[in-house]
Short mmCIF file of C-alpha atoms in Angstrom, two decimals:
data_model
loop_
_atom_site.label_atom_id
_atom_site.label_comp_id
_atom_site.label_asym_id
_atom_site.label_seq_id
_atom_site.Cartn_x
_atom_site.Cartn_y
_atom_site.Cartn_z
CA UNK A 75 0.00 0.00 0.00
CA UNK A 76 2.83 2.35 0.78
CA UNK A 77 4.52 1.62 -2.57
CA UNK A 78 1.29 2.16 -4.48
CA UNK A 79 0.80 5.44 -2.65
CA UNK A 80 4.26 6.62 -3.69
CA UNK A 81 3.57 5.67 -7.34
CA UNK A 82 0.28 7.61 -7.31
CA UNK A 83 2.07 10.59 -5.77
CA UNK A 84 4.80 10.47 -8.46
CA UNK A 85 2.19 10.17 -11.20
CA UNK A 86 0.37 13.22 -9.87
CA UNK A 87 3.64 15.17 -9.67
CA UNK A 88 4.58 14.23 -13.26
CA UNK A 89 1.14 15.10 -14.53
CA UNK A 90 1.23 18.43 -12.73
CA UNK A 91 4.66 19.19 -14.17
CA UNK A 92 3.56 18.22 -17.71
CA UNK A 93 0.41 20.33 -17.68
CA UNK A 94 2.25 23.24 -16.10
CA UNK A 95 4.67 23.15 -19.01
CA UNK A 96 1.89 22.74 -21.56
CA UNK A 97 -0.15 25.62 -20.19
CA UNK A 98 2.64 28.02 -19.20
CA UNK A 99 1.52 31.58 -20.08
CA UNK A 100 4.96 32.64 -21.29
CA UNK A 101 4.90 30.06 -24.12
CA UNK A 102 2.80 31.74 -26.80
CA UNK A 103 2.79 28.74 -29.11
CA UNK A 104 1.76 26.41 -26.30
CA UNK A 105 -1.49 28.33 -26.07
CA UNK A 106 -2.15 27.37 -29.68
CA UNK A 107 -2.07 23.64 -28.88
CA UNK A 108 0.31 20.76 -28.35
CA UNK A 109 1.81 18.10 -30.60
CA UNK A 110 2.61 14.41 -30.49
CA UNK A 111 6.23 14.05 -31.61
CA UNK A 112 6.80 10.66 -33.19
CA UNK A 113 10.20 10.92 -34.90
CA UNK A 114 13.18 13.24 -35.48
CA UNK A 115 15.77 13.19 -38.27
CA UNK A 116 18.99 14.98 -39.13
CA UNK A 117 18.11 15.32 -42.85
CA UNK A 118 15.21 17.35 -44.19
CA UNK A 119 14.56 14.92 -47.04
CA UNK A 120 14.27 12.00 -44.63
CA UNK A 121 11.87 13.90 -42.38
CA UNK A 122 9.69 14.84 -45.36
CA UNK A 123 9.66 11.24 -46.62
CA UNK A 124 8.68 9.89 -43.21
CA UNK A 125 5.99 12.55 -42.79
CA UNK A 126 4.48 11.54 -46.16
CA UNK A 127 4.53 7.89 -45.08
CA UNK A 128 2.82 8.63 -41.76
CA UNK A 129 0.23 10.78 -43.52
CA UNK A 130 -1.14 7.59 -45.06
CA UNK A 131 -1.82 6.12 -41.61
CA UNK A 132 -2.37 8.76 -38.93
CA UNK A 133 -4.01 12.21 -38.74
CA UNK A 134 -2.55 15.75 -38.84
CA UNK A 135 1.03 14.92 -39.81
CA UNK A 136 3.55 17.77 -39.85
CA UNK A 137 7.32 18.16 -40.04
CA UNK A 138 9.17 21.03 -38.34
CA UNK A 139 12.70 22.36 -38.12
CA UNK A 140 13.49 22.29 -34.39
CA UNK A 141 15.77 24.37 -32.16
CA UNK A 142 17.99 21.29 -31.75
CA UNK A 143 18.95 21.46 -35.44
CA UNK A 144 16.98 18.28 -36.18
CA UNK A 145 13.71 17.91 -38.08
CA UNK A 146 10.74 16.62 -36.09
CA UNK A 147 7.73 14.66 -37.38
CA UNK A 148 4.73 15.48 -35.18
CA UNK A 149 0.93 15.21 -35.09
CA UNK A 150 -1.27 18.12 -34.13
CA UNK A 151 -2.09 20.61 -32.91
CA UNK A 152 -4.43 19.30 -30.19
CA UNK A 153 -5.51 20.32 -26.72
CA UNK A 154 -3.39 18.55 -24.06
CA UNK A 155 -6.30 16.24 -23.15
CA UNK A 156 -6.97 15.29 -26.79
CA UNK A 157 -3.27 14.71 -27.41
CA UNK A 158 -2.91 12.36 -24.44
CA UNK A 159 -6.03 10.40 -25.43
CA UNK A 160 -4.97 10.12 -29.08
CA UNK A 161 -1.42 9.11 -28.16
CA UNK A 162 -2.72 6.28 -25.96
CA UNK A 163 -4.90 4.98 -28.78
CA UNK A 164 -2.15 5.22 -31.40
CA UNK A 165 0.30 3.40 -29.12
CA UNK A 166 -2.26 0.68 -28.45
CA UNK A 167 -2.69 0.13 -32.18
CA UNK A 168 1.04 0.23 -32.89
CA UNK A 169 0.57 3.13 -35.31
CA UNK A 170 3.41 5.26 -33.86
CA UNK A 171 6.75 4.44 -32.15
CA UNK A 172 6.66 3.51 -28.45
CA UNK A 173 8.80 6.53 -27.51
CA UNK A 174 6.37 9.10 -29.00
CA UNK A 175 5.50 11.90 -26.56
CA UNK A 176 3.40 15.04 -26.14
CA UNK A 177 5.24 18.34 -26.53
CA UNK A 178 4.39 22.02 -26.90
CA UNK A 179 5.23 23.81 -30.13
CA UNK A 180 8.00 25.70 -28.35
CA UNK A 181 10.92 23.58 -29.71
CA UNK A 182 9.67 23.99 -33.29
CA UNK A 183 10.91 26.90 -35.42
CA UNK A 184 9.31 26.55 -38.86
CA UNK A 185 7.11 24.02 -40.63
CA UNK A 186 8.63 22.20 -43.60
CA UNK A 187 5.79 19.77 -44.36
CA UNK A 188 3.13 20.16 -45.69
CA UNK A 189 4.37 23.14 -47.71
CA UNK A 190 2.33 26.32 -47.26
CA UNK A 191 0.82 25.25 -43.92
CA UNK A 192 1.63 26.72 -40.47
CA UNK A 193 0.30 24.37 -37.80
CA UNK A 194 2.22 26.38 -35.18
CA UNK A 195 -0.24 29.23 -35.67
CA UNK A 196 -3.28 26.95 -35.78
CA UNK A 197 -5.48 26.42 -32.76
CA UNK A 198 -6.15 22.94 -31.36
CA UNK A 199 -9.11 21.14 -32.85
CA UNK A 200 -8.71 22.84 -36.25
CA UNK A 201 -9.27 20.88 -39.43
CA UNK A 202 -6.39 18.52 -40.22
CA UNK A 203 -3.83 19.63 -42.79
CA UNK A 204 -3.06 16.19 -44.13
CA UNK A 205 -3.68 12.49 -43.52
CA UNK A 206 -6.70 11.01 -41.76
CA UNK A 207 -9.36 12.92 -39.88
CA UNK A 208 -8.50 14.52 -36.54
CA UNK A 209 -10.41 13.72 -33.36
CA UNK A 210 -13.49 15.90 -32.98
CA UNK A 211 -14.69 17.44 -29.70
CA UNK A 212 -18.38 17.09 -29.05
CA UNK A 213 -20.14 19.42 -26.58
CA UNK A 214 -22.75 17.53 -24.50
CA UNK A 215 -25.27 19.35 -22.26
CA UNK A 216 -25.57 18.07 -18.71
CA UNK A 217 -29.27 17.45 -17.94
CA UNK A 218 -29.26 18.82 -14.39
CA UNK A 219 -27.32 22.05 -14.75
CA UNK A 220 -27.24 22.87 -18.43
CA UNK A 221 -23.46 23.13 -18.21
CA UNK A 222 -21.29 21.73 -20.97
CA UNK A 223 -18.74 18.98 -20.77
CA UNK A 224 -16.20 18.24 -23.48
CA UNK A 225 -15.97 14.58 -24.48
CA UNK A 226 -13.59 13.13 -27.03
CA UNK A 227 -15.15 11.30 -29.96
CA UNK A 228 -13.11 8.27 -31.01
CA UNK A 229 -10.53 9.38 -33.58
CA UNK A 230 -10.63 7.85 -37.04
CA UNK A 231 -7.57 5.61 -37.18
CA UNK A 232 -6.83 3.39 -40.20
CA UNK A 233 -6.61 -0.33 -39.70
CA UNK A 234 -3.15 -1.58 -38.64
CA UNK A 235 -0.64 -2.33 -41.39
CA UNK A 236 -1.17 -5.59 -43.27
CA UNK A 237 0.71 -8.68 -42.17
CA UNK A 238 3.05 -10.32 -44.66
CA UNK A 239 0.41 -12.91 -45.47
CA UNK A 240 -2.24 -10.22 -46.00
CA UNK A 241 0.18 -8.24 -48.19
CA UNK A 242 0.74 -11.32 -50.36
CA UNK A 243 -3.00 -11.83 -50.64
CA UNK A 244 -3.69 -8.22 -51.65
CA UNK A 245 -0.76 -8.29 -54.10
CA UNK A 246 -2.20 -11.41 -55.75
CA UNK A 247 -5.27 -9.36 -56.75
CA UNK A 248 -3.17 -7.03 -58.94
CA UNK A 249 -3.64 -7.27 -62.70
CA UNK A 250 -0.78 -7.06 -65.22
CA UNK A 251 -1.07 -3.26 -65.54
CA UNK A 252 -0.87 -2.86 -61.75
CA UNK A 253 2.21 -5.07 -61.50
CA UNK A 254 3.90 -3.26 -64.39
CA UNK A 255 3.16 0.09 -62.71
CA UNK A 256 5.01 -0.98 -59.56
CA UNK A 257 8.04 -2.13 -61.53
CA UNK A 258 8.06 1.13 -63.50
CA UNK A 259 7.92 3.18 -60.29
CA UNK A 260 10.70 1.11 -58.69
CA UNK A 261 12.77 1.56 -61.84
CA UNK A 262 12.18 5.31 -61.78
CA UNK A 263 13.65 5.60 -58.28
CA UNK A 264 16.64 3.43 -59.20
CA UNK A 265 15.68 0.32 -57.23
CA UNK A 266 14.86 -1.87 -60.26
CA UNK A 267 16.89 -2.16 -63.46
CA UNK A 268 15.42 -5.09 -65.32
CA UNK A 269 12.58 -5.74 -67.76
CA UNK A 270 9.06 -4.43 -67.14
CA UNK A 271 7.28 -7.76 -67.38
CA UNK A 272 4.87 -7.84 -64.44
CA UNK A 273 6.68 -10.89 -63.04
CA UNK A 274 7.73 -10.43 -59.43
CA UNK A 275 10.89 -12.52 -59.45
CA UNK A 276 14.04 -12.15 -57.32
CA UNK A 277 14.99 -8.86 -59.02
CA UNK A 278 11.63 -7.24 -58.28
CA UNK A 279 11.52 -8.64 -54.73
CA UNK A 280 15.00 -7.27 -54.03
CA UNK A 281 13.95 -3.89 -55.45
CA UNK A 282 10.86 -3.84 -53.22
CA UNK A 283 12.93 -4.76 -50.18
CA UNK A 284 15.44 -1.98 -50.89
CA UNK A 285 12.63 0.55 -51.38
CA UNK A 286 11.07 -0.50 -48.06
CA UNK A 287 14.40 -0.07 -46.26
CA UNK A 288 14.91 3.36 -47.81
CA UNK A 289 11.46 4.45 -46.62
CA UNK A 290 11.84 3.06 -43.09
CA UNK A 291 9.65 -0.01 -43.53
CA UNK A 292 10.47 -3.59 -42.67
CA UNK A 293 12.21 -5.02 -45.78
CA UNK A 294 9.93 -7.99 -46.48
CA UNK A 295 10.13 -7.80 -50.27
CA UNK A 296 6.32 -7.69 -50.47
CA UNK A 297 4.65 -4.28 -50.52
CA UNK A 298 1.50 -3.80 -48.48
CA UNK A 299 -1.50 -2.00 -49.93
CA UNK A 300 -0.45 1.27 -48.25
CA UNK A 301 3.14 0.90 -49.38
CA UNK A 302 2.06 0.29 -52.97
CA UNK A 303 -0.10 3.41 -52.79
CA UNK A 304 2.79 5.44 -51.36
CA UNK A 305 5.22 4.23 -54.05
CA UNK A 306 2.81 5.09 -56.87
CA UNK A 307 1.97 8.43 -55.25
CA UNK A 308 5.67 9.34 -55.03
CA UNK A 309 6.13 8.30 -58.66
CA UNK A 310 3.13 10.37 -59.75
CA UNK A 311 4.53 13.40 -57.93
CA UNK A 312 7.87 12.99 -59.70
CA UNK A 313 6.19 12.76 -63.10
CA UNK A 314 4.12 15.84 -62.36
CA UNK A 315 7.26 17.79 -61.47
CA UNK A 316 8.90 16.85 -64.79
CA UNK A 317 5.70 17.19 -66.79
CA UNK A 318 6.19 13.87 -68.59
CA UNK A 319 3.39 13.64 -71.14
CA UNK A 320 2.91 11.84 -74.47
CA UNK A 321 3.41 14.10 -77.51
CA UNK A 322 2.07 12.99 -80.89
CA UNK A 323 3.46 14.89 -83.88
CA UNK A 324 1.65 13.70 -87.00
CA UNK A 325 3.64 16.09 -89.18
CA UNK A 326 6.91 14.45 -88.15
CA UNK A 327 5.32 11.03 -87.75
CA UNK A 328 6.57 10.53 -84.19
CA UNK A 329 4.99 9.88 -80.81
CA UNK A 330 7.12 10.16 -77.67
CA UNK A 331 6.88 11.10 -73.97
CA UNK A 332 8.53 14.47 -73.32
CA UNK A 333 9.28 16.47 -70.12
CA UNK A 334 6.96 19.38 -70.89
CA UNK A 335 7.89 21.10 -67.63
CA UNK A 336 11.36 21.51 -69.20
CA UNK A 337 10.72 21.98 -72.94
CA UNK A 338 8.12 23.50 -75.25
CA UNK A 339 7.61 23.24 -79.00
CA UNK A 340 9.54 25.89 -80.92
CA UNK A 341 9.35 25.23 -84.67
CA UNK A 342 10.06 22.89 -87.57
CA UNK A 343 13.43 23.20 -89.26
CA UNK A 344 14.02 20.19 -91.50
CA UNK A 345 14.91 17.52 -90.52
CA UNK A 346 14.01 18.53 -86.96
CA UNK A 347 10.94 19.37 -84.90
CA UNK A 348 12.60 21.58 -82.29
CA UNK A 349 11.63 21.92 -78.63
CA UNK A 350 13.27 24.83 -76.76
CA UNK A 351 14.01 25.11 -73.01
CA UNK A 352 11.26 26.22 -70.61
CA UNK A 353 12.47 29.00 -68.30
CA UNK A 354 16.04 28.16 -67.29
CA UNK A 355 15.85 24.38 -67.66
CA UNK A 356 18.63 24.31 -70.27
CA UNK A 357 17.00 21.22 -71.84
CA UNK A 358 16.39 20.90 -75.59
CA UNK A 359 14.76 18.16 -77.68
CA UNK A 360 14.97 17.55 -81.43
CA UNK A 361 12.63 15.07 -83.10
CA UNK A 362 14.39 13.76 -86.21
CA UNK A 363 12.26 13.01 -89.27
CA UNK A 364 13.34 12.91 -92.91
CA UNK A 365 12.74 10.67 -95.95
CA UNK A 366 15.73 8.62 -97.05
CA UNK A 367 17.74 5.42 -96.99
CA UNK A 368 20.86 4.12 -95.27
CA UNK A 369 23.02 6.72 -97.01
CA UNK A 370 20.74 9.43 -95.58
CA UNK A 371 21.03 7.89 -92.13
CA UNK A 372 24.83 7.77 -92.27
CA UNK A 373 24.97 11.27 -93.72
CA UNK A 374 22.96 12.55 -90.74
CA UNK A 375 25.36 10.68 -88.46
CA UNK A 376 28.26 12.67 -89.91
CA UNK A 377 26.40 15.99 -89.82
CA UNK A 378 25.26 15.62 -86.19
CA UNK A 379 28.87 15.29 -85.05
CA UNK A 380 29.67 18.73 -86.42
CA UNK A 381 27.03 20.44 -84.25
CA UNK A 382 27.84 22.33 -81.06
CA UNK A 383 25.07 20.46 -79.23
CA UNK A 384 27.01 17.20 -79.66
CA UNK A 385 30.23 17.47 -77.59
CA UNK A 386 33.17 15.57 -79.06
CA UNK A 387 33.73 13.32 -76.03
CA UNK A 388 31.25 10.46 -75.99
CA UNK A 389 30.05 7.18 -77.43
CA UNK A 390 29.76 6.77 -81.20
CA UNK A 391 27.96 3.78 -82.73
CA UNK A 392 26.94 3.35 -86.37
CA UNK A 393 25.72 -0.06 -87.39
CA UNK A 394 23.14 -1.52 -89.71
CA UNK A 395 20.06 0.69 -89.89
CA UNK A 396 20.68 2.81 -86.77
CA UNK A 397 23.19 5.00 -84.99
CA UNK A 398 23.87 6.35 -81.50
CA UNK A 399 25.74 9.53 -80.59
CA UNK A 400 26.42 10.70 -77.07
CA UNK A 401 28.45 13.70 -76.01
CA UNK A 402 29.61 15.21 -72.76
CA UNK A 403 31.64 18.20 -71.71
CA UNK A 404 31.95 20.38 -68.62
CA UNK A 405 28.93 22.42 -69.73
CA UNK A 406 26.81 20.17 -71.93
CA UNK A 407 25.43 16.65 -72.38
CA UNK A 408 23.60 15.18 -75.36
CA UNK A 409 22.09 11.90 -76.53
CA UNK A 410 21.08 11.24 -80.15
CA UNK A 411 19.67 8.06 -81.60
CA UNK A 412 18.10 7.47 -85.00
CA UNK A 413 17.11 4.53 -87.17
CA UNK A 414 15.87 3.75 -90.65
CA UNK A 415 12.21 2.73 -90.67
CA UNK A 416 9.73 2.55 -93.53
CA UNK A 417 11.80 4.61 -95.96
CA UNK A 418 12.45 7.37 -93.41
CA UNK A 419 15.08 8.30 -90.84
CA UNK A 420 13.51 8.93 -87.44
CA UNK A 421 14.89 9.51 -83.97
CA UNK A 422 15.52 12.18 -81.37
CA UNK A 423 18.20 14.27 -79.71
CA UNK A 424 18.10 15.24 -76.02
CA UNK A 425 20.40 18.04 -74.82
CA UNK A 426 20.86 19.11 -71.18
CA UNK A 427 23.28 20.83 -68.76
CA UNK A 428 25.26 18.67 -66.27
CA UNK A 429 23.21 19.90 -63.31
CA UNK A 430 20.20 18.07 -64.81
CA UNK A 431 21.95 14.68 -64.91
CA UNK A 432 19.84 13.12 -62.14
CA UNK A 433 16.54 14.17 -63.74
CA UNK A 434 17.60 13.19 -67.25
CA UNK A 435 18.66 9.77 -65.97
CA UNK A 436 14.93 9.25 -65.38
CA UNK A 437 13.63 11.11 -68.41
CA UNK A 438 15.80 9.46 -71.09
CA UNK A 439 14.63 5.85 -70.52
CA UNK A 440 11.01 7.02 -70.71
CA UNK A 441 11.70 8.79 -73.99
CA UNK A 442 13.42 5.70 -75.37
CA UNK A 443 10.67 3.31 -74.31
CA UNK A 444 7.85 5.53 -75.58
CA UNK A 445 9.41 6.47 -78.94
CA UNK A 446 7.13 5.31 -81.76
CA UNK A 447 7.56 5.92 -85.48
CA UNK A 448 4.21 6.76 -87.12
CA UNK A 449 3.21 7.30 -90.73
CA UNK A 450 4.33 10.63 -92.11
CA UNK A 451 7.65 12.42 -92.41
CA UNK A 452 8.78 16.04 -92.32
CA UNK A 453 8.72 17.88 -95.63
CA UNK A 454 12.18 19.14 -96.66
CA UNK A 455 10.51 22.51 -97.14
CA UNK A 456 9.71 22.73 -93.43
CA UNK A 457 11.89 25.76 -92.69
CA UNK A 458 10.89 28.75 -90.51
CA UNK A 459 9.71 31.64 -92.61
CA UNK A 460 12.36 34.31 -93.13
CA UNK A 461 15.25 32.19 -91.92
CA UNK A 462 18.23 32.72 -94.17
CA UNK A 463 20.89 30.14 -94.97
CA UNK A 464 23.95 30.46 -92.76
CA UNK A 465 27.21 28.61 -93.32
CA UNK A 466 27.73 28.53 -89.55
CA UNK A 467 24.47 26.69 -88.85
CA UNK A 468 22.69 23.50 -89.89
CA UNK A 469 18.90 23.68 -89.59
CA UNK A 470 19.32 26.62 -87.23
CA UNK A 471 21.83 24.80 -85.01
CA UNK A 472 25.37 26.09 -84.47
CA UNK A 473 28.14 24.20 -86.26
CA UNK A 474 31.41 23.55 -84.45
CA UNK A 475 34.15 25.42 -86.34
CA UNK A 476 37.68 23.95 -86.46
CA UNK A 477 40.77 26.12 -85.85
CA UNK A 478 42.29 25.00 -89.14
CA UNK A 479 41.20 22.83 -92.06
CA UNK A 480 43.60 21.13 -94.48
CA UNK A 481 43.25 18.36 -97.03
CA UNK A 482 44.86 14.91 -97.05
CA UNK A 483 44.32 11.43 -98.45
CA UNK A 484 43.79 7.98 -97.05
CA UNK A 485 46.85 5.73 -97.07
CA UNK A 486 45.51 2.46 -95.65
CA UNK A 487 42.31 0.46 -95.19
CA UNK A 488 41.95 1.56 -91.53
CA UNK A 489 41.55 5.21 -92.52
CA UNK A 490 45.00 6.62 -91.73
CA UNK A 491 45.53 9.95 -93.48
CA UNK A 492 48.64 11.60 -94.91
CA UNK A 493 48.45 15.37 -94.59
CA UNK A 494 50.58 18.47 -94.03
CA UNK A 495 51.98 19.43 -90.63
CA UNK A 496 50.27 22.77 -91.15
CA UNK A 497 47.00 20.93 -90.35
CA UNK A 498 48.06 20.36 -86.73
CA UNK A 499 49.22 23.65 -85.16
CA UNK A 500 50.64 23.63 -81.62
CA UNK A 501 47.47 25.17 -80.07
CA UNK A 502 45.29 22.37 -81.46
CA UNK A 503 43.93 20.22 -78.62
CA UNK A 504 42.02 17.77 -80.78
CA UNK A 505 42.55 16.43 -84.28
CA UNK A 506 39.58 15.26 -86.36
CA UNK A 507 39.40 13.47 -89.66
CA UNK A 508 36.50 14.66 -91.80
CA UNK A 509 35.27 16.88 -88.90
CA UNK A 510 34.01 13.80 -87.09
CA UNK A 511 36.57 11.15 -86.18
CA UNK A 512 39.16 11.73 -83.47
CA UNK A 513 42.71 10.91 -84.54
CA UNK A 514 46.21 10.69 -83.10
CA UNK A 515 49.42 11.91 -84.75
CA UNK A 516 51.15 8.67 -85.75
CA UNK A 517 54.05 10.32 -87.59
CA UNK A 518 55.30 13.85 -88.06
CA UNK A 519 58.27 15.25 -90.00
CA UNK A 520 58.45 19.03 -89.78
CA UNK A 521 61.38 19.15 -92.22
CA UNK A 522 59.31 17.46 -94.91
CA UNK A 523 56.11 19.13 -93.69
CA UNK A 524 54.26 15.80 -93.61
CA UNK A 525 52.19 14.05 -90.93
CA UNK A 526 50.24 10.81 -90.69
CA UNK A 527 47.01 10.78 -88.65
CA UNK A 528 45.65 7.50 -87.32
CA UNK A 529 41.89 7.46 -86.43
CA UNK A 530 41.00 6.16 -82.95
CA UNK A 531 38.23 4.08 -84.44
CA UNK A 532 38.69 2.04 -87.55
CA UNK A 533 37.30 3.66 -90.69
CA UNK A 534 36.47 2.11 -94.04
CA UNK A 535 37.52 4.43 -96.88
CA UNK A 536 36.22 3.55 -100.34
CA UNK A 537 39.79 3.78 -101.68
CA UNK A 538 43.23 4.73 -100.44
CA UNK A 539 46.64 5.54 -101.94
CA UNK A 540 49.25 2.77 -102.02
CA UNK A 541 52.60 2.05 -103.62
CA UNK A 542 52.46 -0.38 -106.53
CA UNK A 543 53.73 -3.84 -105.70
CA UNK A 544 55.39 -4.41 -109.17
CA UNK A 545 58.75 -2.73 -109.91
CA UNK A 546 58.97 0.06 -112.42
CA UNK A 547 59.73 -0.71 -116.06
CA UNK A 548 63.47 -0.13 -116.73
CA UNK A 549 64.44 2.61 -119.17
CA UNK A 550 65.51 1.50 -122.69
CA UNK A 551 68.43 3.79 -122.88
CA UNK A 552 70.42 5.98 -120.58
CA UNK A 553 71.06 5.47 -116.87
CA UNK A 554 68.11 7.37 -115.42
CA UNK A 555 65.80 6.11 -112.57
CA UNK A 556 62.01 6.25 -112.50
CA UNK A 557 58.97 5.63 -110.23
CA UNK A 558 55.91 3.65 -111.40
CA UNK A 559 52.85 5.78 -112.07
#
């Protein structure tokens, strides 16, 4: 009895201390209501991600920057009585961590989630900003006195998270489109890098497990209904930010998904449908469409490498009925691919600044997967009205100008070229054959003024100069010497 009495006394002292702190007149924010703090994180991005996750399960979720330098995830604001009652119920249902506690808004500086909301200035009992419904306070009239007494209506709390077995059962109800959508979303966030086939094999399970770990869930490899909804919601938000939408251009005969938050249609300038940057995105898109054959395709391959939008450093592939060009420099990136289809050359070029690398890593695969060649091709007369021909541009795009241009001729089947040393001045940092193919100086004789350039990739010249294998015909008279012609 004595021990129980001490415990009751301590409980009363703790309660008195808590409510004194909650209702202290010098704390202006405390008068606005109290919060249930459930987590804190050092990184803003992690706090925002956890707040979004909790918003699917519990009411009035907020994230604040705190005086400690951390970011707090908290529910509220509520009156102290409502907060205590709600916390007990959430703990009983396992909806929040066991170390969650009631706190005034005093430690919180600014709200960082949801954006545009200030729960610190909101009174307790106000409508929830996000998540499930907040507890409501009902006023009941006492029959004898007519006085009022506040009673807490049971808060609306979602059912506890699914068990692994329940998650498997709900997953089994997904159709092919639903399964594909999850793989696509996992691929978007970099957790999945295999085929979109709707088959949840080891690769997909591992991707799901890694996503769960990254979001603070138990890594079971099977997403619950709420987790699937969260993943797709995050993916939808990402797409909305980039503005990825299908664009059908019947004039060019191309359909493709484009990031319309970054680019907008500019004009047609054969063989391109040009999309210019939106605001300061720095992103450009060219849809390639022209009638032709393999010679046209390979001719475009050569021309593209002379453009400023295709940096010299990068992958070069030309094979069969398609080609790939990539370029990268300190200030620019580009990706061009084109193929021969139905008597036309069709493809696209994507250009972006290095600071957009992370976003383009997501955009480019979507453009590649969605690219579809339709009937129709750009008319060679598709040129903006009033645009004059310019030797420094191709279809309105700047051409890279070399420091010096000199002639030469092929001397072997690999594409080595004999030229003058005047073609390679000391200030030249890069040597190109035919304005396209990087080459090294294999031989140089300044006294003779001759140099041999060897291409870094094997070429296939139609013909090349060579010394005749048979000796020259001897002269009939005299002692002169001769060379075979």
